Structure formats: structure tokens, C-alpha cells
Coordinates of C-alpha atoms and ligand atoms in Angstrom, one line a residue:
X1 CA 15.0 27.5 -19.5
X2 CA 13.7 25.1 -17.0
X3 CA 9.7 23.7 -17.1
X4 CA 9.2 24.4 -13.5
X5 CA 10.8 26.0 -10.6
X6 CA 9.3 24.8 -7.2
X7 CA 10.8 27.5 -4.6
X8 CA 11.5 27.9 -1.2
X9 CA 10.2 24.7 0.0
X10 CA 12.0 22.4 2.5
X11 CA 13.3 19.4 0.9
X12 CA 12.7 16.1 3.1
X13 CA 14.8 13.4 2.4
X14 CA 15.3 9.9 5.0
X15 CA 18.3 12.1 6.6
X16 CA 17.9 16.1 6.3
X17 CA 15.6 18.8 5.6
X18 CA 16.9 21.7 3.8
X19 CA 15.7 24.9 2.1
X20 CA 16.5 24.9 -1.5
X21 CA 14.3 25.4 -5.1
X22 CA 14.1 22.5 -7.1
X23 CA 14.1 22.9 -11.3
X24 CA 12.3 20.5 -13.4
X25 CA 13.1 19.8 -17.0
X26 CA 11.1 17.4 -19.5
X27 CA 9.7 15.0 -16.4
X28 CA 13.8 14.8 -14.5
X29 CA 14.8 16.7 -12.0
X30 CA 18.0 19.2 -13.5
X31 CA 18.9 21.1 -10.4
X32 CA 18.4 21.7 -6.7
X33 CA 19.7 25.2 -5.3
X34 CA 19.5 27.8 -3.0
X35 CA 18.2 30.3 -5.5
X36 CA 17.5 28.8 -9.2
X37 CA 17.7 31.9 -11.5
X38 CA 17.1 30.2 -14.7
X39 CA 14.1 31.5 -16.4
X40 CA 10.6 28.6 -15.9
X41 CA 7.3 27.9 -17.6
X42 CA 5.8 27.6 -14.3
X43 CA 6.5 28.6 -11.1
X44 CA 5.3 27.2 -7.3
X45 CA 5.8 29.0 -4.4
X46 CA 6.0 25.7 -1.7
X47 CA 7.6 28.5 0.8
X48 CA 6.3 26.9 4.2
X49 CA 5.4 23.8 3.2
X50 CA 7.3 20.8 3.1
X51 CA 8.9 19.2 -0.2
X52 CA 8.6 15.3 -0.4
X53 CA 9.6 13.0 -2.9
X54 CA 6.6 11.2 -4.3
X55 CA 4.5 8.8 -2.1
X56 CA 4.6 5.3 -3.9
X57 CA 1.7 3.2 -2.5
X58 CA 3.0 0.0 -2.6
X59 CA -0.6 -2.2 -2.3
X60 CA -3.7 -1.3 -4.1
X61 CA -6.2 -3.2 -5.8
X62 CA -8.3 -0.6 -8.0
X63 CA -10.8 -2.3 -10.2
X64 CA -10.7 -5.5 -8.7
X65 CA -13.1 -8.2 -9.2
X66 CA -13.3 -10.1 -5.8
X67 CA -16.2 -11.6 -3.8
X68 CA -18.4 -11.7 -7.0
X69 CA -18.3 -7.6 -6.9
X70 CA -15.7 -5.1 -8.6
X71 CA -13.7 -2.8 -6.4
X72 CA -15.4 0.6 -6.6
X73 CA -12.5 2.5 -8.1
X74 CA -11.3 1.7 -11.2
X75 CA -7.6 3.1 -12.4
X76 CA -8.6 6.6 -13.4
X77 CA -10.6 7.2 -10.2
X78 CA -8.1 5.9 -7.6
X79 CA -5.4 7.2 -9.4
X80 CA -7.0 10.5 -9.0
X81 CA -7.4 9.4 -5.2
X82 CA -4.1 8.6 -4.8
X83 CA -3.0 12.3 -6.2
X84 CA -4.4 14.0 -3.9
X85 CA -2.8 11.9 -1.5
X86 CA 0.4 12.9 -2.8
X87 CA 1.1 10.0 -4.1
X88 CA 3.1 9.5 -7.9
X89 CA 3.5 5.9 -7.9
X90 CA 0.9 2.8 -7.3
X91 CA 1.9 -0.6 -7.2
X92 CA -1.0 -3.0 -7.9
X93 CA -1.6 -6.4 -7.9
X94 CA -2.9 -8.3 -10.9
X95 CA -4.4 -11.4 -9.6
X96 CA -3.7 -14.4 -11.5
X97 CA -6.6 -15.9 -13.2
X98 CA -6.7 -20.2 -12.8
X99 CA -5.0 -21.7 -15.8
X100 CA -3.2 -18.1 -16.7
X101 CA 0.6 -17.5 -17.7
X102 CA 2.1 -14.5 -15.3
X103 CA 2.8 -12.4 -18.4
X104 CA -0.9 -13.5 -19.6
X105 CA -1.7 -11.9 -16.0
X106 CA -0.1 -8.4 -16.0
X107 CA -1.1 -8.2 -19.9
X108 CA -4.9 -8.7 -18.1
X109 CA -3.7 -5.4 -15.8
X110 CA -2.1 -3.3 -18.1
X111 CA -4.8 -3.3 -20.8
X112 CA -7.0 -2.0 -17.5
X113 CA -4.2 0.5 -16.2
X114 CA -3.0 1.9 -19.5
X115 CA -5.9 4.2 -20.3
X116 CA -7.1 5.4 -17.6
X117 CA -4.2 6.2 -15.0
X118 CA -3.7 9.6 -14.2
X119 CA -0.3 9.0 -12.0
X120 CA 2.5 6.2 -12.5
X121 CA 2.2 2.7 -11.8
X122 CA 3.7 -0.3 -11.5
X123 CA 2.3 -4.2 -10.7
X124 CA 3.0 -6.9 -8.9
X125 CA 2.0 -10.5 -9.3
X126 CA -0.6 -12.2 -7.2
X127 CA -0.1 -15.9 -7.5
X128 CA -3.1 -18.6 -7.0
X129 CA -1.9 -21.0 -9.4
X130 CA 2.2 -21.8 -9.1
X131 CA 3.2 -24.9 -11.0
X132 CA 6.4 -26.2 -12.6
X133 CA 5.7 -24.0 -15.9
X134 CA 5.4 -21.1 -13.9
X135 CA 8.4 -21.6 -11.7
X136 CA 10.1 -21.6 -15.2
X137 CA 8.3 -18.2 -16.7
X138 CA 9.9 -16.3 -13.6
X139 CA 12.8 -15.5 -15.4
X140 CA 11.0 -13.8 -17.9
X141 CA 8.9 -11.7 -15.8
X142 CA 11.4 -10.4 -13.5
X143 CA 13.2 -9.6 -17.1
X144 CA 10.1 -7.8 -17.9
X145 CA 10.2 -5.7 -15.3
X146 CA 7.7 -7.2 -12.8
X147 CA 9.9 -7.9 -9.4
X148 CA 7.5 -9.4 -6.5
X149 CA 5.2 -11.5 -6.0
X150 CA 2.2 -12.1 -3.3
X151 CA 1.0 -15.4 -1.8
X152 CA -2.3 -15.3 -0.3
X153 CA -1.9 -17.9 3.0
X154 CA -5.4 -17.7 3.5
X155 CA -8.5 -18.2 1.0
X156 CA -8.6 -21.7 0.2
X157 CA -12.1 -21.8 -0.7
X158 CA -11.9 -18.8 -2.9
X159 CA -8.8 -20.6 -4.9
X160 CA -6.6 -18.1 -4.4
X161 CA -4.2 -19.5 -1.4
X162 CA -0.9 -21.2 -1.6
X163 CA -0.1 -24.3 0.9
X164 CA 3.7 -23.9 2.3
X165 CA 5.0 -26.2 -0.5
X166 CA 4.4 -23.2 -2.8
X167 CA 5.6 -20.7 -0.4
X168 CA 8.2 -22.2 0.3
X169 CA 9.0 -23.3 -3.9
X170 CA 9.1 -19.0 -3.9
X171 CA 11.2 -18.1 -1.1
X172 CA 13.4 -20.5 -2.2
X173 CA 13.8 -19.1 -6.0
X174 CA 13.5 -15.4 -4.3
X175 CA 17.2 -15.6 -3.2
X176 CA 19.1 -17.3 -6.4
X177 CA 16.5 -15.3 -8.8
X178 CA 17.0 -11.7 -6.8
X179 CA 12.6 -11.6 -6.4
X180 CA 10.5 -10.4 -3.6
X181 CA 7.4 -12.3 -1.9
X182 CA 4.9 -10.9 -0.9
X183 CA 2.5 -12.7 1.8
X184 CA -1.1 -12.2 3.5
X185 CA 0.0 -13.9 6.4
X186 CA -3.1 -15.9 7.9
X187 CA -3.8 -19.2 9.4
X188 CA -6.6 -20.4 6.7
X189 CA -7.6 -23.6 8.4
X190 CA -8.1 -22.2 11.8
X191 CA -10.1 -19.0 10.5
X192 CA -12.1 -20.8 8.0
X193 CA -12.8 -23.4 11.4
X194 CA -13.8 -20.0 13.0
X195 CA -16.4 -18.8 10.0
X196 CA -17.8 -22.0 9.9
X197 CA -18.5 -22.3 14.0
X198 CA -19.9 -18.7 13.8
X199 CA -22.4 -19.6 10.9
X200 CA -23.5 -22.5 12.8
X201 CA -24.1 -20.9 15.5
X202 CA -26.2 -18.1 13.8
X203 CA -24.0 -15.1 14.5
X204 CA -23.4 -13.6 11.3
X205 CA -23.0 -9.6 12.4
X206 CA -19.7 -7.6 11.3
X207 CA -17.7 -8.6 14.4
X208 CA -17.8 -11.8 13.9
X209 CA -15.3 -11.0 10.6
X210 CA -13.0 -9.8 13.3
X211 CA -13.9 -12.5 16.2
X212 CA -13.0 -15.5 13.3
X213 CA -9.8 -13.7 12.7
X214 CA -7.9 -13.4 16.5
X215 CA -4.4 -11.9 16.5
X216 CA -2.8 -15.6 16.7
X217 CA -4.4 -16.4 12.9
X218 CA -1.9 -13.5 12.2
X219 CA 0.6 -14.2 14.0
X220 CA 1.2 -18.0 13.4
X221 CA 1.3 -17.2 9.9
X222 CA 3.8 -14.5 9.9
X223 CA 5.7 -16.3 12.4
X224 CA 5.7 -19.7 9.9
X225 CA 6.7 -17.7 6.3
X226 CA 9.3 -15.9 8.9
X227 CA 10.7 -19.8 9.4
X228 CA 10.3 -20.8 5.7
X229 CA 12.0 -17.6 4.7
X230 CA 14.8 -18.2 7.4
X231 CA 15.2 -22.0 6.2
X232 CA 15.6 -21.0 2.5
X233 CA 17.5 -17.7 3.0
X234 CA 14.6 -16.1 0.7
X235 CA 13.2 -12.5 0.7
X236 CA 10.2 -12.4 2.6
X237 CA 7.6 -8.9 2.9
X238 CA 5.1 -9.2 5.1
X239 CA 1.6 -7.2 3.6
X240 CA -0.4 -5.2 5.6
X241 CA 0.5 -6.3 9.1
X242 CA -1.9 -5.5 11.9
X243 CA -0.9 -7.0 15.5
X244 CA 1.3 -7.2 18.2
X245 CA 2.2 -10.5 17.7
X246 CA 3.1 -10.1 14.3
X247 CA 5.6 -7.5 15.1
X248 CA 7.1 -9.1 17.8
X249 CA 7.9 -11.9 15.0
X250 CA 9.3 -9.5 12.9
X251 CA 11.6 -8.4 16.1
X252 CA 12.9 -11.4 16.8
X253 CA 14.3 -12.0 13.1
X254 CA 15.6 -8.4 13.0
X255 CA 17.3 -9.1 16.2
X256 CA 19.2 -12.3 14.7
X257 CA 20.2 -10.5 11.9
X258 CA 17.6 -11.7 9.1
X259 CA 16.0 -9.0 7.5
X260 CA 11.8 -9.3 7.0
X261 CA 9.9 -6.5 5.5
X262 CA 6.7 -5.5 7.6
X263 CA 4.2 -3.4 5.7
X264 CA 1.1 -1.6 7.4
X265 CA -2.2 1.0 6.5
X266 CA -3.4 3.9 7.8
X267 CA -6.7 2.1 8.9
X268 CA -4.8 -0.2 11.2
X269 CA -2.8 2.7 13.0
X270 CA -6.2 5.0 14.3
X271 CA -9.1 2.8 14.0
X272 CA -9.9 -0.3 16.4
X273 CA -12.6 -3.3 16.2
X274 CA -14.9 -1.7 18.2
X275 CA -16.4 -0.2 14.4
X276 CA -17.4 -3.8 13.9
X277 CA -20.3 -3.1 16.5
X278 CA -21.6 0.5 15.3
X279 CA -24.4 0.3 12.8
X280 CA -22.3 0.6 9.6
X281 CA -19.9 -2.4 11.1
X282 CA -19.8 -3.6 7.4
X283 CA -18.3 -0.8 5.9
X284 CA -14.7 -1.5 8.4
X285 CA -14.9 -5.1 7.1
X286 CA -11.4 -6.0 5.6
X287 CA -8.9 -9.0 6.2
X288 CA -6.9 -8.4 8.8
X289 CA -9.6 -7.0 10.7
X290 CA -9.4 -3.8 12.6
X291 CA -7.3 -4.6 16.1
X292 CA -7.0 -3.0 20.0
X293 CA -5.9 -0.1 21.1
X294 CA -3.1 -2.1 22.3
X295 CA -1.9 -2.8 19.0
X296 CA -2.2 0.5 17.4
X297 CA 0.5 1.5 20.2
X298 CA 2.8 -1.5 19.5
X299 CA 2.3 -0.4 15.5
X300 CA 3.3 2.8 15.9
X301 CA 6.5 1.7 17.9
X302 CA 7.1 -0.5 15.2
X303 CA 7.2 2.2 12.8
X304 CA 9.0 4.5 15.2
X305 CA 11.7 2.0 15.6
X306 CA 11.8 1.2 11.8
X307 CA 10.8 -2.5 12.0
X308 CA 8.1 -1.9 10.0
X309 CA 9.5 -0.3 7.1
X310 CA 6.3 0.9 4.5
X311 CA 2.7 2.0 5.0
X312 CA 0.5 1.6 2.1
X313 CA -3.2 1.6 2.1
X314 CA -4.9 -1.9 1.1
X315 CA -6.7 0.7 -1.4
X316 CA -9.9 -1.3 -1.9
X317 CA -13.0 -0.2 -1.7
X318 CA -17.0 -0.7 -1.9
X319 CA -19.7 1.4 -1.7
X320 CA -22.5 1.1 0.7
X321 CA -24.9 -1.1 -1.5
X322 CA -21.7 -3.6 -2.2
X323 CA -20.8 -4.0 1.4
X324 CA -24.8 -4.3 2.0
X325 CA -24.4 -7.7 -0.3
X326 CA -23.8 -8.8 3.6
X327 CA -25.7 -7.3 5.3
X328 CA -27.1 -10.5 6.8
X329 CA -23.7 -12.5 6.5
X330 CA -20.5 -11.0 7.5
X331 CA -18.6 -13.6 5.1
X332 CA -20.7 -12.5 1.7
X333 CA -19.7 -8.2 2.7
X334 CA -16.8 -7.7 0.0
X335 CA -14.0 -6.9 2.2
X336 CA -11.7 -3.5 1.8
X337 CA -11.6 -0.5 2.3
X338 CA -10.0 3.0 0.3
X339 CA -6.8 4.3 1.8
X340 CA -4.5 5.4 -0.8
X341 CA -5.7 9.5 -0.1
X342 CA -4.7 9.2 3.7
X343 CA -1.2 7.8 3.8
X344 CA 0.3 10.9 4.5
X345 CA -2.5 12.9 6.5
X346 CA -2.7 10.3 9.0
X347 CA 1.0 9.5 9.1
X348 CA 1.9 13.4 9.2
X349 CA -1.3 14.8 11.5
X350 CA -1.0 11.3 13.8
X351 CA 2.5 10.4 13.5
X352 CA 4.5 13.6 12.7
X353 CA 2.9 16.0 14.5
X354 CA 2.7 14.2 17.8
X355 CA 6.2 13.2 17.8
X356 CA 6.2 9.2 17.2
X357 CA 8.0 9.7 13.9
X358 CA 9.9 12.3 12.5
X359 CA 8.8 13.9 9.0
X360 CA 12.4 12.2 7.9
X361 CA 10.8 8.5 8.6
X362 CA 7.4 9.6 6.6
X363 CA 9.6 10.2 3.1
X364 CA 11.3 6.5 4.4
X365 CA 8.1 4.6 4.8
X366 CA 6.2 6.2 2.2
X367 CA 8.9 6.7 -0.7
X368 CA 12.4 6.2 -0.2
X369 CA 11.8 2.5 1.5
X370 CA 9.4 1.2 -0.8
X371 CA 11.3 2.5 -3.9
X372 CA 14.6 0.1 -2.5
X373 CA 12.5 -2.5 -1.8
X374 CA 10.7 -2.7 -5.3
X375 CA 13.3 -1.8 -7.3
X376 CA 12.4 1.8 -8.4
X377 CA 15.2 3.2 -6.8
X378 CA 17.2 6.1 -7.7
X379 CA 14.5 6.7 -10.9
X380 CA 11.6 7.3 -7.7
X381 CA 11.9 8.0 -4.1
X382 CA 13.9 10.6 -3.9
X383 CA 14.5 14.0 -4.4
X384 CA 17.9 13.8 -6.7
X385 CA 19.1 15.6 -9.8
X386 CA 18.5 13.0 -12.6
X387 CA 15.2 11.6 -10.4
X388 CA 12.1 11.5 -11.8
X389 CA 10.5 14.7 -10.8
X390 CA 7.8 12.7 -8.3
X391 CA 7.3 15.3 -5.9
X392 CA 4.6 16.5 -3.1
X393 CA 4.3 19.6 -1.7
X394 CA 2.9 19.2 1.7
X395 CA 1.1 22.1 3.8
X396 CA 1.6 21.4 7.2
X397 CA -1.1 23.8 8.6
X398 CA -3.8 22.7 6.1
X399 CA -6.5 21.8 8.2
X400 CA -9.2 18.9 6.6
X401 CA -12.2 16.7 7.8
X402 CA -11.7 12.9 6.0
X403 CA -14.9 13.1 5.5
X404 CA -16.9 11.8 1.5
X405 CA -16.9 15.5 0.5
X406 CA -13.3 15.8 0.6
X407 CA -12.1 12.6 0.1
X408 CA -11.7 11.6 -3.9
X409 CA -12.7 8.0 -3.7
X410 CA -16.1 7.0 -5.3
X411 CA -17.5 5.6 -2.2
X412 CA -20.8 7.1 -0.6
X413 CA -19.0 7.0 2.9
X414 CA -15.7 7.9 5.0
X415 CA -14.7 5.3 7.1
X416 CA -13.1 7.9 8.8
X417 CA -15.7 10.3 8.9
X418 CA -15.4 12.9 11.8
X419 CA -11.9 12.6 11.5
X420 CA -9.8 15.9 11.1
X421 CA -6.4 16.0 9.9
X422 CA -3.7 19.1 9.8
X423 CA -1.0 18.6 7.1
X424 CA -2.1 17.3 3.8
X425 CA -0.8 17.1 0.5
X426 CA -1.8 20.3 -1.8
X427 CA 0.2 19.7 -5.2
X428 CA 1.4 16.6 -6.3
X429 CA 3.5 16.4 -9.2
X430 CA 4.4 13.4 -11.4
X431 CA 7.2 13.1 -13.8
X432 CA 7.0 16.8 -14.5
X433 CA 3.8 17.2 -14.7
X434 CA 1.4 18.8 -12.2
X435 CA -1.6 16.3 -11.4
X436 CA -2.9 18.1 -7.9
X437 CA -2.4 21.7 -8.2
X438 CA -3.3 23.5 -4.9
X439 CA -5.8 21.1 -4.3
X440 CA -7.3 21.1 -7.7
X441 CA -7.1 18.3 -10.4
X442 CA -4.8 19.2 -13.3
X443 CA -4.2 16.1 -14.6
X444 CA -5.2 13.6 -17.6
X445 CA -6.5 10.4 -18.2
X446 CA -3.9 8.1 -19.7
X447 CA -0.8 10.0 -19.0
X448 CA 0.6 7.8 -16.0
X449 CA 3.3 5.3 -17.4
X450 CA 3.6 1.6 -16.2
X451 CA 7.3 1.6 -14.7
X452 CA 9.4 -1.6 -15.4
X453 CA 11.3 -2.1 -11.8
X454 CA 14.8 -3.8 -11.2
X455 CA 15.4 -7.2 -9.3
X456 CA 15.4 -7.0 -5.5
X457 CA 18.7 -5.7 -3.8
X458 CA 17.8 -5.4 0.0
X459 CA 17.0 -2.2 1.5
Ligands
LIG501 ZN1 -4.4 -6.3 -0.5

């Protein structure tokens, strides 16, 4: 007697796709076969559809006080998002307060997460405040369970950025302590320069976000941490990387042999900067800005090609009155935008179905890779007998507008509104458990489990 049978789907994995019914026992997966006989609780018919082991979104900031504003989803709400996305795993960042311990700082996050997520989840750290004593608590947290950790490049005046002493204190300790960093790769001086020129002059209108933030603020920062990480041999992911130039960075490092993990977002590979200009300009306000046309195209090569290894989403979101806090100053609108809901539409309908990637490279960049890379590997991100049973049945003829009405973010507005999608996620189920049944919420409050992750390993 199994809990659930899911039959006749085809199971994706990085390398093959096979038919075969999967049965689920007490949150594990206990057996994958061509015809599971054993008697089940529950039953789903996924004939048609495509199996998938369960999207872990490795950046998202739910609940997030930032820019004197809180994120507009809390834990419950984008975990509920995120289902519906298909994805069983989030991986958020708990910000280090000034002054804080790390453990202080994911004890902060988990007394937010606990309650109220509906999927599993796991944290990073964000460090603003490295000294000696914290250099000395790493030990301890990687014990705990918490693996990586991001350095912000950029925000100076927000206290939040690490000069390249720090960066490179990290990258250093990465390698002997078996850690991941994490970095938002801008030039801060040269884009705070930029802000400040722009106020001076009196042009405070959306684009100027974008117009103080060229593709070379991205680029010379990603190209720098690629030098630190090469001169201490560390372990260096790139977040959320949006240009040409950052890629062609990452290139040249693959092509000498030294690995460096580029992330990306849906939002970066179909919309461009010309939102800046329309009348809700505001609402497309995140950092990186929204690039070309021209760099969409290199992106998706990059993911075609496999030097960009994860998409995540940069899940972050404000409604219309918080991003109207700038409405007359593009520095005071809170920037980010929600995302975790269309990883895989976009990268199936945009990606899949017009033959950049194969459905085989979705499972890499949204599961398999980012469970390697974070240490949640062979419990999550994969479809294995002993695996957590994470798993998202995808319908590849589902047809759906991203518009508010059926997108589950609390936001009063689609920043891809008008968009239509074919092949979206209709059940999602988490350790066992059913959370997005056929397109209908089945889960609970509560019942996602903060995952302790292993030290880094390579991918
Ligand atoms: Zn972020």
C-alpha cells in the first residue's frame, strides 16, 4: 500500500524522458515502474503531461523589509505563489541585520518562515556586516546547515555592500571551508555617480533606474569577483545576471577551465527597458534593470549552451501604491518584482517550446542544478527512489494569460500582463503531499519544512 500513484506521466530527468508511474510513500519516493500495481490512497492520472522533479527557486526575498517598505508577499503567500509555479523548494535570503550574529540572522528568518510556508524552504545568508567574529561563526553555520552566502557589490549607502577586502576574505574561506558566494555584481561607485548626476540634473523618471545602471556597471563587477575568485581559487555564483557582457565574462572563465555559476530570471529573458518608458515604468523597476533585445538573445544562448546554469525569479514584489512611494523619484520606488509563479511557463512556452532548450535543460536549470549547487542533492532535484517526493506535473497544452487574475502573488498588477503562455504547471507536490492539485490549492499553512543543506561540492 503506497500513498500515491502518479501514472503514466513522462518522467524528465537532465538526460532522458521516459514513461513510467511513480509511487509515493510517507513524503519518499518507493518505486518508479512501468505499471505500479500496488494498491494507493490517491491516484493522479499525469498521462500527457510531463513529470518533473520539483522546481527549487534558488532567490527569493518574501517578506522583506527593504527601501523603508516590506516586500508584498509574506511566506505563506509566496509560498502559495511559488506552488503554482511548480515549485517545492525556495531558497531565501535572510539579510543580516548591523551588529547581528549569522545564526542570530537565520533565527530572525525562520521564526518568519516556520509558520506560514506552505512548500519547503531553505536560506541563505546575506552578509552586510563581515568581521573577524563572523569569519569565525562560519563554521558553525555551514554545520547548521546554511551553505552560501551573498555579498551585495553595490548599496553602499543603504549599508548593505561589501568592499573587495570582504569579498575577497569569502572567496578565500569558500574553498578551504567547502561554502558558496553568492554576489550582486555591480559597480557601486560608478552607479551611485550615475544617480547622483541624474538627480542633479532633474530627471527622476523610471528610466533613469536603468540609464544609471549601463551594462558595464554589470559587467565590471562580474568580471572583478570573476578575478578575485580566480586569485583565491574560491567558489563564486553570480545572482541574477542580466547582460551580454556578463556572460561573455562567464565564457571566458568556463573556457580556461574555472568554473563560475551564472544565475538568471524570467523577467530578464522576455522583457526589455523599453517598460521603463510606458506609464507604469515603476512597476519594471528592479536592480539589474531590464536590458535590450540584444541581450535577451545572448541570455538565452547562455542557457542553451549551459553557461548559465539556474534561473530563479528575484521573487520580490510591491504593489502599486509601494512602487508609487517613487513616483516622483525613480531611487525612492522599492525595487523588485514577483517571479517565482513563471519560472517554468516562460522557460517551457519561451524556451521549450521554440526549441532554444530542451525540456531536459529546464529540470537542469530549475531543479537538478540548483539542488548540486546548494547542497540539496540526491534528497531534492530529482526524480529517484529514496528522493523526496518533490514533483510537478506539467501540462504542456495548458494555455494561460500571466495576467493578476491568474497569477497568485498579492500584487494589484502583472508585469507581464498580456502575456500568454502554453505549458504550466497543474499539480505540484511536495514531500508527499499535494499542495496544487489541478490547479487548485490543497495545501496548509505551516507544513513546509526548513531543509538543512550540505557543504558545496561543485556541480
Ligand atoms: Zn535578490
Amino acid at each position: 500500500m503506497v500513498d500515491i500513484v502518479i501514472k503514466e506521466g513522462k518522467i524528465v530527468t537532465p538526460t532522458d524522458i521516459y514513461e513510467a508511474d511513480i509511487g509515493i510513500k510517507d513524503g519518499k519516493i518507493v518505486e518508479i515502474a512501468r505499471n505500479i500495481e500496488a494498491k494507493a490512497e490517491q491516484v493522479i492520472d499525469a498521462s500527457g503531461k510531463y513529470v518533473l522533479p520539483g522546481a527549487i527557486d534558488p532567490h527569493t526575498h518574501m517578506e522583506l523589509p527593504f527601501m523603508g517598505t516590506t516586500s508584498a508577499d509574506d511566506f505563506e503567500a509566496g509560498t502559495i505563489a511559488a506552488a503554482f509555479g511548480g515549485v517545492t523548494t525556495i531558497i531565501d535570503f535572510a539579510i543580516q541585520p548591523k551588529g547581528k550574529s549569522f545564526m542570530d540572522t537565520i533565527e530572525i528568518w525562520r521564526g518568519k518562515a516556520d509558520p506560514k510556508v506552505v512548500i519547503d524552504y531553505s536560506l541563505h545568508v546575506a552578509v552586510t556586516d563581515l568581521n573577524e567574529e563572523r569569519m569565525a561563526e562560519l563554521s558553525k553555520v555551514l554545520d547548521y546547515g546554511v551553505t552560501s552566502f551573498k555579498l551585495f557589490m553595490p548599496y553602499r549607502k543603504e549599508g548593505l555592500m561589501s568592499d573587495d577586502g570582504r569579498l575577497y576574505a569569502m572567496l578565500d574561506a569558500s574553498r578551504e571551508h567547502r561554502f558558496l558566494v553568492q554576489v550582486h555584481a555591480e559597480n557601486a561607485p560608478v552607479l551611485e555617480y550615475l544617480v547622483e548626476k541624474f538627480l542633479r540634473e532633474g530627471k527622476k523618471t523610471p528610466e533613469y533606474h536603468a540609464l544609471s545602471r549601463p551594462n558595464f556597471v554589470e559587467g565590471e563587477a562580474i568580471q572583478r569577483a570573476i578575478y578575485l575568485a580566480h586569485a583565491t581559487n574560491g567558489n563564486l555564483y553570480i545572482v541574477h545576471m542580466s547582460t551580454k557582457e556578463g556572460l561573455v565574462a562567464v565564457a571566458e572563465s568556463l573556457n580556461k577551465g574555472f568554473p563560475i555559476y551564472a544565475e538568471t530570471f524570467p523577467h530578464y529573458l522576455v522583457l526589455t527597458e523599453e517598460k521603463y518608458y510606458g506609464p507604469d515604468g515603476r512597476h519594471y523597476v528592479m536592480s539589474p534593470p531590464l536590458r535590450s533585445r540584444a541581450d535577451i538573445e545572448v541570455l538565452w544562448k547562455g542557457l542553451a549552451s549551459e553557461k548559465i546554469v539556474t534561473v530563479g525569479s528575484d521573487h520580490c514584489p510591491f504593489n502599486s501604491e509601494q512602487k508609487a512611494m517613487g513616483k516622483d523619484d525613480f531611487t525612492k520606488i522599492p525595487n523588485g518584482v514577483p517571479g517565482t509563479e513563471v519560472i517554468i511557463p516562460i522557460l517551457y512556452s519561451e524556451g521549450v517550446r521554440r526549441d532554444i532548450i530542451t525540456i531536459n535543460q529546464l529540470v537542469k536549470f530549475t531543479s537538478y542544478n540548483v539542488a548540486k549547487l546548494f547542497g540539496l542533492y540526491p534528497r531534492k532535484g530529482t526524480i529517484a527512489v529514496g528522493a523526496d517526493a518533490d514533483i510537478t506535473i506539467l501540462d504542456p497544452n495548458y494555455e494561460m494569460e500571466l495576467s493578476v487574475e491568474n497569477l497568485h502573488t498579492k500584487i494589484d498588477y502583472s508585469i507581464y500582463d498580456g502575456m500568454k503562455v502554453k505549458g504550466v504547471p497543474t499539480t505540484t507536490i511536495c514531500r508527499g503531499k499535494p499542495i496544487v492539485l489541478n490547479r487548485e490549492f490543497v495545501g496548509k499553512k505551516g507544513e513546509g519544512q526548513f531543509i538543512p543543506r550540505s557543504r558545496f561540492t561543485g556541480l
